[in-house]
Short mmCIF file of C-alpha atoms and ligand atoms in Angstrom, two decimals:
data_model
loop_
_atom_site.label_atom_id
_atom_site.label_comp_id
_atom_site.label_asym_id
_atom_site.label_seq_id
_atom_site.Cartn_x
_atom_site.Cartn_y
_atom_site.Cartn_z
CA MET A 33 37.83 7.10 23.21
CA GLY A 34 34.63 6.44 25.47
CA CYS A 35 31.12 6.75 24.90
CA ASP A 36 28.85 7.20 27.66
CA ASP A 37 25.91 9.42 27.07
CA PRO A 38 24.03 10.62 30.19
CA GLY A 39 21.31 8.75 30.23
CA GLY A 40 21.53 6.57 27.65
CA TYR A 41 21.28 3.09 26.85
CA PRO A 42 23.65 0.47 28.40
CA LEU A 43 25.02 -1.57 25.93
CA GLY A 44 27.76 -2.79 27.59
CA ARG A 45 31.64 -2.35 28.25
CA SER A 46 34.39 -1.13 25.72
CA LEU A 47 36.84 -3.88 24.71
CA ALA A 48 39.73 -1.49 25.51
CA THR A 49 39.25 -0.41 28.54
CA ALA A 50 36.10 -2.06 30.35
CA ALA A 51 34.53 1.16 30.79
CA PRO A 52 30.62 1.15 30.49
CA VAL A 53 29.33 2.27 27.02
CA ARG A 54 26.07 3.88 26.53
CA VAL A 55 24.33 5.31 23.84
CA ASP A 56 21.55 7.97 23.73
CA PRO A 57 19.95 7.68 20.47
CA PHE A 58 18.06 10.59 20.60
CA ASP A 59 20.38 13.11 21.79
CA THR A 60 21.06 15.63 19.35
CA ALA A 61 24.56 16.67 20.46
CA HIS A 62 26.46 13.25 19.69
CA HIS A 63 23.72 12.33 16.58
CA ALA A 64 22.22 13.85 13.58
CA ASN A 65 19.49 11.03 13.84
CA ALA A 66 18.03 8.72 16.12
CA ASN A 67 18.57 5.72 13.60
CA ILE A 68 20.51 2.52 14.82
CA ALA A 69 22.00 -0.27 11.80
CA VAL A 70 23.10 -3.51 13.26
CA LEU A 71 25.28 -5.29 10.50
CA ALA A 72 26.91 -8.79 11.50
CA ALA A 73 26.52 -12.64 10.27
CA SER A 74 24.11 -14.48 11.13
CA GLY A 75 24.60 -15.77 15.37
CA GLN A 76 26.74 -12.90 15.91
CA GLY A 77 24.05 -11.32 18.07
CA LYS A 78 21.87 -8.70 15.84
CA SER A 79 18.72 -9.83 17.43
CA TYR A 80 19.75 -9.71 20.87
CA THR A 81 21.49 -6.37 20.72
CA LEU A 82 18.15 -5.06 18.98
CA GLY A 83 16.17 -6.72 22.18
CA ALA A 84 18.66 -4.51 24.44
CA ILE A 85 17.33 -1.45 22.55
CA VAL A 86 13.88 -2.05 23.02
CA LEU A 87 14.49 -2.86 26.47
CA ALA A 88 16.64 0.32 26.75
CA ALA A 89 13.88 2.62 25.65
CA ALA A 90 10.91 1.32 27.90
CA ALA A 91 12.88 1.74 31.02
CA ARG A 92 13.27 5.53 29.48
CA GLY A 93 9.40 5.69 28.29
CA ARG A 94 10.15 5.48 24.43
CA GLY A 95 8.24 2.89 22.38
CA SER A 96 9.42 0.43 19.94
CA ALA A 97 7.22 -1.50 17.35
CA VAL A 98 9.60 -4.60 16.07
CA ILE A 99 9.23 -6.13 12.79
CA ASP A 100 9.87 -9.81 13.52
CA PRO A 101 10.37 -11.87 10.62
CA GLU A 102 11.49 -15.04 12.43
CA GLY A 103 9.30 -14.40 15.52
CA GLU A 104 12.22 -13.88 18.16
CA HIS A 105 10.87 -11.29 20.25
CA GLU A 106 7.81 -12.49 21.33
CA SER A 107 8.66 -13.24 25.08
CA LEU A 108 10.66 -10.11 25.39
CA ILE A 109 7.73 -7.73 24.17
CA SER A 110 5.09 -9.58 26.14
CA ALA A 111 7.13 -9.36 29.07
CA LEU A 112 7.20 -5.74 28.62
CA GLY A 113 3.32 -5.95 28.62
CA GLY A 114 3.17 -4.85 24.55
CA ASP A 115 1.13 -6.20 21.88
CA PHE A 116 2.30 -8.92 19.72
CA LEU A 117 0.53 -10.55 16.74
CA ARG A 118 1.59 -13.46 14.72
CA LEU A 119 0.44 -12.73 11.12
CA ALA A 120 -0.98 -15.43 8.68
CA PRO A 121 -3.89 -15.99 6.80
CA GLY A 122 -6.46 -16.80 8.71
CA CYS A 123 -5.19 -15.43 11.57
CA GLY A 124 -8.19 -12.92 11.65
CA THR A 125 -5.95 -9.49 10.92
CA ALA A 126 -6.28 -7.88 7.65
CA LEU A 127 -4.27 -5.36 5.73
CA ASN A 128 -5.92 -2.90 3.77
CA VAL A 129 -3.45 -0.95 1.25
CA PHE A 130 -6.21 1.59 1.09
CA GLU A 131 -6.15 2.33 4.69
CA THR A 132 -2.45 3.50 4.44
CA GLY A 133 -1.32 6.90 5.07
CA ALA A 134 -1.21 10.10 7.00
CA LEU A 135 -4.98 10.56 7.68
CA ASP A 136 -3.71 14.17 8.66
CA GLU A 137 -2.11 15.31 5.48
CA GLY A 138 -5.06 16.96 2.43
CA GLU A 139 -7.06 15.20 0.58
CA PRO A 140 -5.15 15.08 -2.64
CA ALA A 141 -1.95 14.41 -0.75
CA ARG A 142 -3.37 11.55 0.80
CA ARG A 143 -5.06 9.89 -2.76
CA ALA A 144 -1.42 10.16 -4.27
CA GLU A 145 0.03 8.64 -1.30
CA VAL A 146 -2.95 5.77 -0.86
CA VAL A 147 -2.39 4.95 -4.95
CA ALA A 148 1.11 5.27 -4.87
CA ALA A 149 1.14 2.42 -2.46
CA VAL A 150 -1.50 0.42 -4.18
CA VAL A 151 0.62 0.44 -7.09
CA ASP A 152 3.85 -0.48 -5.19
CA LEU A 153 1.72 -3.54 -3.43
CA VAL A 154 0.68 -5.07 -6.89
CA ASN A 155 3.86 -4.53 -7.93
CA VAL A 156 5.20 -6.92 -5.05
CA LEU A 157 2.49 -9.04 -5.38
CA CYS A 158 3.42 -9.17 -9.09
CA GLY A 159 7.07 -10.01 -8.38
CA GLY A 160 8.01 -6.86 -9.11
CA THR A 161 7.63 -6.95 -13.13
CA LEU A 162 4.84 -4.41 -13.41
CA ASP A 163 5.95 -2.28 -16.28
CA ASP A 164 5.09 1.38 -16.83
CA VAL A 165 2.01 0.90 -18.58
CA GLU A 166 0.82 -1.56 -16.12
CA ARG A 167 1.67 0.78 -13.49
CA ALA A 168 -0.66 3.43 -15.05
CA HIS A 169 -3.22 0.69 -15.06
CA VAL A 170 -3.29 -0.14 -11.58
CA ASP A 171 -2.87 3.37 -10.73
CA ALA A 172 -6.40 4.25 -12.32
CA ALA A 173 -8.22 1.42 -11.19
CA ALA A 174 -7.03 2.26 -7.38
CA THR A 175 -7.89 5.89 -8.21
CA GLY A 176 -11.59 4.94 -9.31
CA ALA A 177 -11.66 2.49 -6.67
CA LEU A 178 -11.18 5.58 -4.09
CA THR A 179 -13.68 7.62 -6.42
CA ARG A 180 -16.74 5.07 -5.85
CA VAL A 181 -16.43 4.53 -2.39
CA ARG A 182 -16.65 8.01 -1.94
CA GLY A 183 -19.63 8.58 0.67
CA ARG A 184 -19.98 4.79 1.24
CA ARG A 185 -19.65 3.24 4.84
CA ARG A 186 -16.56 1.19 3.99
CA PRO A 187 -12.94 2.20 3.09
CA ALA A 188 -11.90 0.94 -0.82
CA LEU A 189 -10.17 -2.72 -1.17
CA LEU A 190 -7.91 -4.22 -3.25
CA GLY A 191 -10.60 -6.20 -4.60
CA ASP A 192 -12.52 -2.79 -6.31
CA CYS A 193 -9.22 -2.72 -8.82
CA LEU A 194 -9.97 -6.48 -10.05
CA GLU A 195 -12.81 -5.34 -12.69
CA PRO A 196 -11.40 -2.51 -14.27
CA LEU A 197 -8.13 -4.68 -14.09
CA ARG A 198 -9.84 -7.23 -15.98
CA ALA A 199 -10.51 -5.40 -18.91
CA ALA A 200 -6.87 -3.26 -18.92
CA THR A 201 -4.39 -5.84 -18.22
CA PRO A 202 -5.61 -9.55 -17.48
CA ARG A 203 -1.81 -10.51 -16.81
CA VAL A 204 -1.86 -8.28 -13.52
CA ALA A 205 -5.61 -9.09 -12.46
CA THR A 206 -5.01 -12.98 -12.49
CA VAL A 207 -2.39 -12.40 -10.15
CA LEU A 208 -4.38 -9.84 -8.05
CA ALA A 209 -7.74 -12.44 -7.98
CA ARG A 210 -5.18 -14.66 -5.57
CA PHE A 211 -5.17 -12.16 -3.16
CA CYS A 212 -8.66 -10.93 -3.09
CA THR A 213 -10.47 -14.54 -2.19
CA GLY A 214 -9.87 -16.89 0.39
CA PRO A 215 -7.48 -16.92 3.30
CA LEU A 216 -4.98 -14.67 1.08
CA GLY A 217 -8.25 -11.90 0.90
CA GLU A 218 -9.23 -12.17 4.18
CA LEU A 219 -5.69 -10.62 4.81
CA PHE A 220 -5.65 -8.25 2.06
CA ASN A 221 -8.75 -7.89 1.09
CA ARG A 222 -10.81 -6.40 4.09
CA PRO A 223 -10.89 -3.16 6.13
CA THR A 224 -7.87 -2.69 8.44
CA THR A 225 -8.29 -4.95 11.65
CA LEU A 226 -4.50 -4.43 12.52
CA ARG A 227 -4.25 -3.08 16.05
CA LEU A 228 -0.69 -2.22 17.18
CA ASP A 229 -0.84 0.85 19.21
CA ALA A 230 0.54 -0.31 22.57
CA PRO A 231 3.75 1.46 23.47
CA VAL A 232 6.02 -1.88 22.92
CA ALA A 233 4.73 -3.74 19.75
CA GLY A 234 5.54 -6.59 17.77
CA ILE A 235 4.17 -8.59 14.43
CA SER A 236 5.68 -11.81 13.85
CA LEU A 237 6.39 -12.42 10.00
CA ARG A 238 7.07 -16.25 10.92
CA ASP A 239 4.11 -17.93 9.86
CA LEU A 240 3.22 -16.32 6.49
CA HIS A 241 4.71 -17.99 3.38
CA ASP A 242 7.72 -16.49 2.14
CA GLU A 243 6.16 -14.83 -1.14
CA LEU A 244 3.86 -13.02 1.31
CA VAL A 245 6.74 -11.57 3.40
CA PRO A 246 7.67 -8.49 1.31
CA ALA A 247 4.01 -7.60 0.66
CA ALA A 248 2.86 -7.70 4.41
CA THR A 249 5.96 -5.99 5.49
CA LEU A 250 5.33 -3.34 2.98
CA LEU A 251 1.68 -2.94 4.29
CA VAL A 252 2.98 -3.33 8.08
CA ALA A 253 5.43 -0.83 7.55
CA GLU A 254 2.81 1.45 5.89
CA TRP A 255 0.67 1.14 8.75
CA LEU A 256 3.77 2.09 11.22
CA TRP A 257 4.55 4.80 8.98
CA SER A 258 1.01 6.47 9.42
CA LEU A 259 1.09 5.67 13.48
CA VAL A 260 4.14 7.31 14.15
CA ARG A 261 3.06 10.20 12.00
CA LYS A 262 -0.48 10.62 13.97
CA ASP A 263 0.67 10.31 17.54
CA ARG A 264 4.30 11.69 17.81
CA MET A 265 5.76 9.32 20.51
CA GLN A 266 9.37 8.83 20.92
CA ARG A 267 9.67 5.64 19.45
CA HIS A 268 11.72 2.88 17.63
CA LEU A 269 10.84 0.93 14.26
CA VAL A 270 12.91 -1.91 14.40
CA PHE A 271 13.19 -4.00 11.37
CA ASP A 272 15.27 -7.26 12.26
CA GLU A 273 16.74 -8.99 9.13
CA VAL A 274 16.09 -5.93 6.93
CA GLY A 275 18.68 -7.25 4.01
CA LEU A 276 16.09 -9.88 2.23
CA LEU A 277 13.54 -6.88 2.04
CA CYS A 278 15.73 -4.48 0.33
CA ALA A 279 15.71 -7.15 -2.39
CA HIS A 280 12.36 -5.52 -3.48
CA PRO A 281 12.50 -1.98 -4.61
CA PRO A 282 9.13 -0.81 -3.21
CA LEU A 283 10.70 -1.72 0.43
CA ARG A 284 13.88 -0.14 -0.20
CA ARG A 285 12.12 2.97 -1.52
CA LEU A 286 9.83 2.53 1.80
CA LEU A 287 12.80 2.19 4.22
CA THR A 288 15.07 4.89 2.69
CA GLN A 289 11.71 7.41 3.22
CA LEU A 290 11.86 6.20 7.02
CA ALA A 291 15.22 6.64 7.45
CA ARG A 292 15.40 10.24 6.09
CA ARG A 293 12.20 11.19 7.32
CA CYS A 294 11.35 10.00 10.87
CA ARG A 295 13.52 12.31 12.58
CA LYS A 296 10.73 14.72 12.17
CA TYR A 297 8.39 12.51 14.02
CA GLY A 298 10.37 11.70 16.81
CA VAL A 299 11.39 8.14 15.32
CA SER A 300 14.32 6.33 15.27
CA LEU A 301 14.30 3.96 12.39
CA VAL A 302 16.35 0.30 13.63
CA VAL A 303 17.35 -2.03 11.20
CA ALA A 304 19.52 -5.23 11.01
CA THR A 305 20.93 -7.30 8.42
CA GLN A 306 23.20 -10.30 7.84
CA ASN A 307 23.62 -9.22 4.06
CA ALA A 308 25.26 -5.73 4.42
CA GLY A 309 26.59 -6.65 1.21
CA ASP A 310 23.54 -6.82 -0.55
CA LEU A 311 22.31 -3.62 1.32
CA LEU A 312 25.40 -1.70 0.33
CA ALA A 313 25.22 -2.81 -3.58
CA THR A 314 22.47 -0.45 -4.14
CA GLU A 315 22.29 3.39 -3.66
CA GLU A 316 18.91 3.09 -1.55
CA GLY A 317 20.26 0.09 0.58
CA THR A 318 23.46 2.14 1.17
CA VAL A 319 21.11 5.06 2.71
CA VAL A 320 19.63 2.88 4.82
CA ALA A 321 22.56 1.33 6.27
CA THR A 322 24.72 4.37 6.72
CA ASN A 323 22.47 7.03 7.16
CA PRO A 324 22.13 6.35 10.68
CA ALA A 325 23.70 8.15 13.10
CA ILE A 326 24.75 5.12 15.52
CA VAL A 327 25.96 1.82 13.37
CA LEU A 328 27.27 -1.41 14.97
CA LEU A 329 29.47 -3.55 12.94
CA GLY A 330 29.55 -7.04 14.15
CA GLY A 331 31.88 -10.24 13.09
CA HIS A 332 31.86 -10.46 8.95
CA ARG A 333 33.67 -12.40 6.39
CA SER A 334 36.37 -10.82 4.78
CA ALA A 335 34.45 -10.68 1.57
CA GLU A 336 31.94 -8.27 3.03
CA THR A 337 34.09 -6.32 5.36
CA SER A 338 35.81 -4.59 1.96
CA ARG A 339 32.52 -3.14 1.27
CA MET A 340 32.06 -1.94 5.05
CA GLN A 341 35.33 -1.03 4.78
CA GLY A 342 34.50 1.82 2.01
CA ALA A 343 31.11 2.37 3.57
CA TYR A 344 32.14 3.58 6.92
CA GLY A 345 35.77 4.77 6.22
CA LEU A 346 36.95 1.72 8.97
CA THR A 347 40.74 1.69 9.24
CA ASP A 348 42.84 -1.46 8.47
CA GLY A 349 42.56 -2.46 12.32
CA GLN A 350 38.94 -1.61 12.22
CA ARG A 351 38.34 -4.32 9.54
CA ARG A 352 40.34 -6.86 11.20
CA MET A 353 38.48 -6.27 13.95
CA LEU A 354 35.19 -7.26 11.98
CA GLU A 355 37.25 -10.27 10.71
CA SER A 356 37.83 -11.91 13.88
CA ALA A 357 34.78 -10.37 16.15
CA ALA A 358 33.50 -13.11 18.25
CA ARG A 359 29.44 -13.07 19.28
CA GLY A 360 28.49 -10.15 20.75
CA GLU A 361 31.15 -7.78 19.62
CA PHE A 362 30.49 -4.51 17.92
CA LEU A 363 32.99 -1.85 16.55
CA VAL A 364 30.36 1.12 17.56
CA LEU A 365 29.94 4.10 15.29
CA ALA A 366 28.40 7.09 17.13
CA GLY A 367 28.18 10.24 15.70
CA ASP A 368 32.02 10.70 15.63
CA ARG A 369 32.99 8.33 18.21
CA ARG A 370 33.95 4.55 17.36
CA LEU A 371 35.14 1.90 19.88
CA PRO A 372 34.90 -1.81 20.21
CA VAL A 373 32.38 -3.14 22.36
CA ARG A 374 30.83 -6.12 23.81
CA VAL A 375 27.32 -6.24 24.17
CA GLU A 376 26.71 -7.46 27.75
CA LEU A 377 23.53 -7.14 29.88
CA PRO A 378 22.74 -7.74 33.56
CA ALA A 379 21.87 -11.09 34.22
CA LEU A 380 17.70 -10.23 34.60
CA HIS A 381 18.08 -8.67 31.21
CA HIS A 382 19.53 -11.15 29.69
CA ALA A 383 17.79 -14.13 30.74
CA LEU A 384 14.77 -12.02 29.06
CA LEU A 385 16.29 -12.12 25.68
CA ALA A 386 18.25 -15.29 25.77
CA GLY A 387 15.09 -17.03 26.74
CA GLY A 388 12.87 -15.96 23.90
N1 LIG B 606 25.99 -9.80 23.63
C1 LIG B 606 25.48 -11.27 23.86
N2 LIG B 606 25.77 -12.03 25.02
C2 LIG B 606 25.41 -13.57 25.15
N3 LIG B 606 24.24 -13.74 24.77
C3 LIG B 606 24.18 -13.59 23.29
C4 LIG B 606 24.90 -11.98 22.92
N4 LIG B 606 24.57 -11.89 21.43
C5 LIG B 606 23.80 -13.20 21.31
N5 LIG B 606 23.57 -14.19 22.22
C6 LIG B 606 22.86 -15.16 21.94
O1 LIG B 606 23.73 -15.79 21.25
C7 LIG B 606 22.62 -16.42 19.88
C8 LIG B 606 22.66 -15.92 18.69
O2 LIG B 606 22.37 -14.43 18.91
P1 LIG B 606 21.19 -13.56 17.76
O3 LIG B 606 20.87 -12.35 18.12
O4 LIG B 606 20.00 -14.38 17.39
O5 LIG B 606 22.01 -13.57 16.45
P2 LIG B 606 21.90 -12.97 15.03
O6 LIG B 606 20.67 -12.27 15.32
O7 LIG B 606 23.01 -12.14 14.75
O8 LIG B 606 21.65 -14.21 14.01
C9 LIG B 606 21.09 -16.47 21.06
O9 LIG B 606 20.92 -17.24 21.33
C10 LIG B 606 21.44 -15.21 22.04
O10 LIG B 606 20.65 -15.22 23.02
MG1 LIG B 607 18.69 -12.51 14.43
#
């Protein structure tokens, strides 16, 4: 079976016939949504393939926002004239959780979304340990903060939740206080300065301490979700190495929501992970892995392929192919089409992706 969508993104060649393979994620005749998942072991060419998607999209006037945990995509994004930001405490950028949420939704809906985002963030900052009572206290503190800043010139900030939490739940207040002062406060407790509105944009999390990555990803993802609901351009939201993030329930929920809802806004969620087994181990992770109309499955060890066989209904032959796939070889599932593909780009494009 071939796969050659007119105007589609050139991915490479069929391993069986050497015919060119082109896939158009936004072609609704073939694909129920424009989402893409790339699952393969480390070093198999996932980030390279994401780069190929960003490049092909840019050539068709479509945007991409790349959340880049390893800071690998900078040279590509710069070559495309995009904005690239290295996020870290002291980098000058601030992410204010109170400024996420869809601005065009009514006031009560927006308040509810922002308060939910604050509860999620504080939960992630507390290592996912908030119990129901603590969540209720954070909810009340965030609601109070929103009420108090009404009519003022500044947005509510995380620090506005501190005083009420000190009385109600000192444990949470102690953790939160760390993120409200010093370099961490500059990152989390100031009005948002994040600007990634360029059609092609990337944000590197490489310079962030590991413990800050989930919280920062949550805020960046919330911010991007607000952006795509505002500006309605065809765009890929690209999350490289998403598997580890999915260990955090709020991030898993957000990604699941993005996977399910982004089609309405002309947006495509693109995820890559080397932890396919971890992703498929939870119900929400399974949505993130199996909802995409386009899936590229690359080389894996057999422990992982048994889970993938069930999730994607692979034949024994397809499963064996994954266990012996070389770097750059993927089984492509695109709508109801399935074929083994070697991801291969013209020399100029290869130089852009491999040079980074
Ligand atoms: N299809 C491909 N053709 C040529 N080189 C590739 C291809 N895929 C990956 N590479 C190269 O192999 C290395 C590992 O690829 P990478 O995309 O970083 O793997 P992963 O993200 O799966 O860990 C990189 O140096 C990359 O440039
Ligand atoms: Mg990678």
